[in-house]
Amino acid sequence: MRTYYFVTFLFLATVSDLLAQQNETKLSSSSIEFSVSNFGINTVHGSFDKFSGKVAIDTKELEKAYIEVCINAKSIDTGNKKRDKHLRSDDFL
């Protein structure tokens, strides 16, 4: 039986970051969070504590806009130390 996990990452940046030509995101105003549904029985929420990123928008040529994110997968935090240790193993990350 194959298990599918749908993970949604939420990358938040301030409006001033989005309007800049190219900017390093500020960790204090950004977060990367996820939630995983376990067969509809429960939902696990978590986040990544270590990441960096860039936002680049050319207001004249929006098709050249991009968001670049680098996540340290070992910084996963679901609020459960035993689960986090397992998620950091070779089984997952």
mmCIF file of C-alpha atoms in Angstrom:
data_model
loop_
_atom_site.group_PDB
_atom_site.id
_atom_site.type_symbol
_atom_site.label_atom_id
_atom_site.label_comp_id
_atom_site.label_asym_id
_atom_site.label_seq_id
_atom_site.Cartn_x
_atom_site.Cartn_y
_atom_site.Cartn_z
ATOM 1 C CA MET A 1 0.000 0.000 0.000
ATOM 2 C CA ARG A 2 1.404 3.325 -0.984
ATOM 3 C CA THR A 3 1.011 6.302 1.329
ATOM 4 C CA TYR A 4 0.778 9.787 -0.116
ATOM 5 C CA TYR A 5 1.561 12.835 1.942
ATOM 6 C CA PHE A 6 0.525 16.214 0.758
ATOM 7 C CA VAL A 7 2.766 18.874 2.189
ATOM 8 C CA THR A 8 2.096 22.529 1.730
ATOM 9 C CA PHE A 9 4.885 24.965 2.409
ATOM 10 C CA LEU A 10 3.961 28.477 3.202
ATOM 11 C CA PHE A 11 6.578 31.071 2.486
ATOM 12 C CA LEU A 12 5.651 34.478 3.814
ATOM 13 C CA ALA A 13 7.472 37.669 2.941
ATOM 14 C CA THR A 14 6.692 41.243 3.821
ATOM 15 C CA VAL A 15 5.163 43.524 1.204
ATOM 16 C CA SER A 16 8.308 45.626 1.127
ATOM 17 C CA ASP A 17 10.333 42.505 0.289
ATOM 18 C CA LEU A 18 8.012 41.695 -2.592
ATOM 19 C CA LEU A 19 8.257 45.175 -4.063
ATOM 20 C CA ALA A 20 12.046 45.264 -3.959
ATOM 21 C CA GLN A 21 14.058 44.358 -7.021
ATOM 22 C CA GLN A 22 15.935 41.642 -5.138
ATOM 23 C CA ASN A 23 15.987 41.135 -1.414
ATOM 24 C CA GLU A 24 17.135 38.615 1.129
ATOM 25 C CA THR A 25 14.076 37.677 3.141
ATOM 26 C CA LYS A 26 14.052 38.640 6.789
ATOM 27 C CA LEU A 27 13.719 35.639 9.090
ATOM 28 C CA SER A 28 11.783 37.703 11.608
ATOM 29 C CA SER A 29 9.000 38.335 9.085
ATOM 30 C CA SER A 30 8.962 34.954 7.325
ATOM 31 C CA SER A 31 8.085 31.373 8.162
ATOM 32 C CA ILE A 32 7.887 28.001 6.466
ATOM 33 C CA GLU A 33 5.106 25.841 7.810
ATOM 34 C CA PHE A 34 3.414 22.625 6.712
ATOM 35 C CA SER A 35 0.571 20.317 7.583
ATOM 36 C CA VAL A 36 0.204 16.643 6.724
ATOM 37 C CA SER A 37 -3.102 14.792 6.860
ATOM 38 C CA ASN A 38 -2.831 11.224 8.118
ATOM 39 C CA PHE A 39 -5.651 9.461 6.219
ATOM 40 C CA GLY A 40 -8.047 12.153 7.420
ATOM 41 C CA ILE A 41 -7.740 10.941 11.029
ATOM 42 C CA ASN A 42 -5.462 13.674 12.291
ATOM 43 C CA THR A 43 -3.346 16.475 10.909
ATOM 44 C CA VAL A 44 0.260 17.080 11.939
ATOM 45 C CA HIS A 45 1.433 20.684 11.803
ATOM 46 C CA GLY A 46 5.059 21.723 11.782
ATOM 47 C CA SER A 47 7.641 24.163 10.587
ATOM 48 C CA PHE A 48 11.247 24.512 9.525
ATOM 49 C CA ASP A 49 13.326 26.754 11.770
ATOM 50 C CA LYS A 50 16.345 27.303 9.494
ATOM 51 C CA PHE A 51 15.944 28.651 5.990
ATOM 52 C CA SER A 52 16.968 31.467 3.713
ATOM 53 C CA GLY A 53 15.559 32.931 0.565
ATOM 54 C CA LYS A 54 15.451 35.618 -2.055
ATOM 55 C CA VAL A 55 12.568 37.380 -3.731
ATOM 56 C CA ALA A 56 13.166 39.111 -7.044
ATOM 57 C CA ILE A 57 10.521 41.061 -8.918
ATOM 58 C CA ASP A 58 11.046 43.126 -12.024
ATOM 59 C CA THR A 59 7.991 45.388 -12.064
ATOM 60 C CA LYS A 60 8.412 45.925 -15.810
ATOM 61 C CA GLU A 61 8.723 42.211 -16.667
ATOM 62 C CA LEU A 62 6.775 40.203 -14.084
ATOM 63 C CA GLU A 63 7.439 36.918 -15.915
ATOM 64 C CA LYS A 64 11.048 37.215 -14.694
ATOM 65 C CA ALA A 65 9.972 37.306 -11.040
ATOM 66 C CA TYR A 66 11.083 34.443 -8.831
ATOM 67 C CA ILE A 67 11.236 33.200 -5.272
ATOM 68 C CA GLU A 68 14.244 31.138 -4.224
ATOM 69 C CA VAL A 69 14.066 29.221 -0.937
ATOM 70 C CA CYS A 70 16.714 27.058 0.730
ATOM 71 C CA ILE A 71 15.417 24.960 3.655
ATOM 72 C CA ASN A 72 17.571 23.107 6.172
ATOM 73 C CA ALA A 73 15.488 19.910 6.331
ATOM 74 C CA LYS A 74 17.123 18.889 9.610
ATOM 75 C CA SER A 75 15.489 21.918 11.284
ATOM 76 C CA ILE A 76 12.026 20.331 11.087
ATOM 77 C CA ASP A 77 9.888 20.892 14.190
ATOM 78 C CA THR A 78 6.515 19.214 14.730
ATOM 79 C CA GLY A 79 6.436 19.666 18.496
ATOM 80 C CA ASN A 80 7.169 15.959 19.084
ATOM 81 C CA LYS A 81 10.865 15.114 19.683
ATOM 82 C CA LYS A 82 10.495 11.404 18.891
ATOM 83 C CA ARG A 83 8.664 12.094 15.608
ATOM 84 C CA ASP A 84 11.148 14.844 14.670
ATOM 85 C CA LYS A 85 14.065 12.456 15.223
ATOM 86 C CA HIS A 86 12.392 9.907 12.939
ATOM 87 C CA LEU A 87 11.644 12.552 10.288
ATOM 88 C CA ARG A 88 15.322 13.599 10.306
ATOM 89 C CA SER A 89 16.415 10.005 9.636
ATOM 90 C CA ASP A 90 17.223 8.493 6.254
ATOM 91 C CA ASP A 91 13.632 7.168 6.119
ATOM 92 C CA PHE A 92 12.435 10.664 5.270
ATOM 93 C CA LEU A 93 15.042 13.417 4.968
#
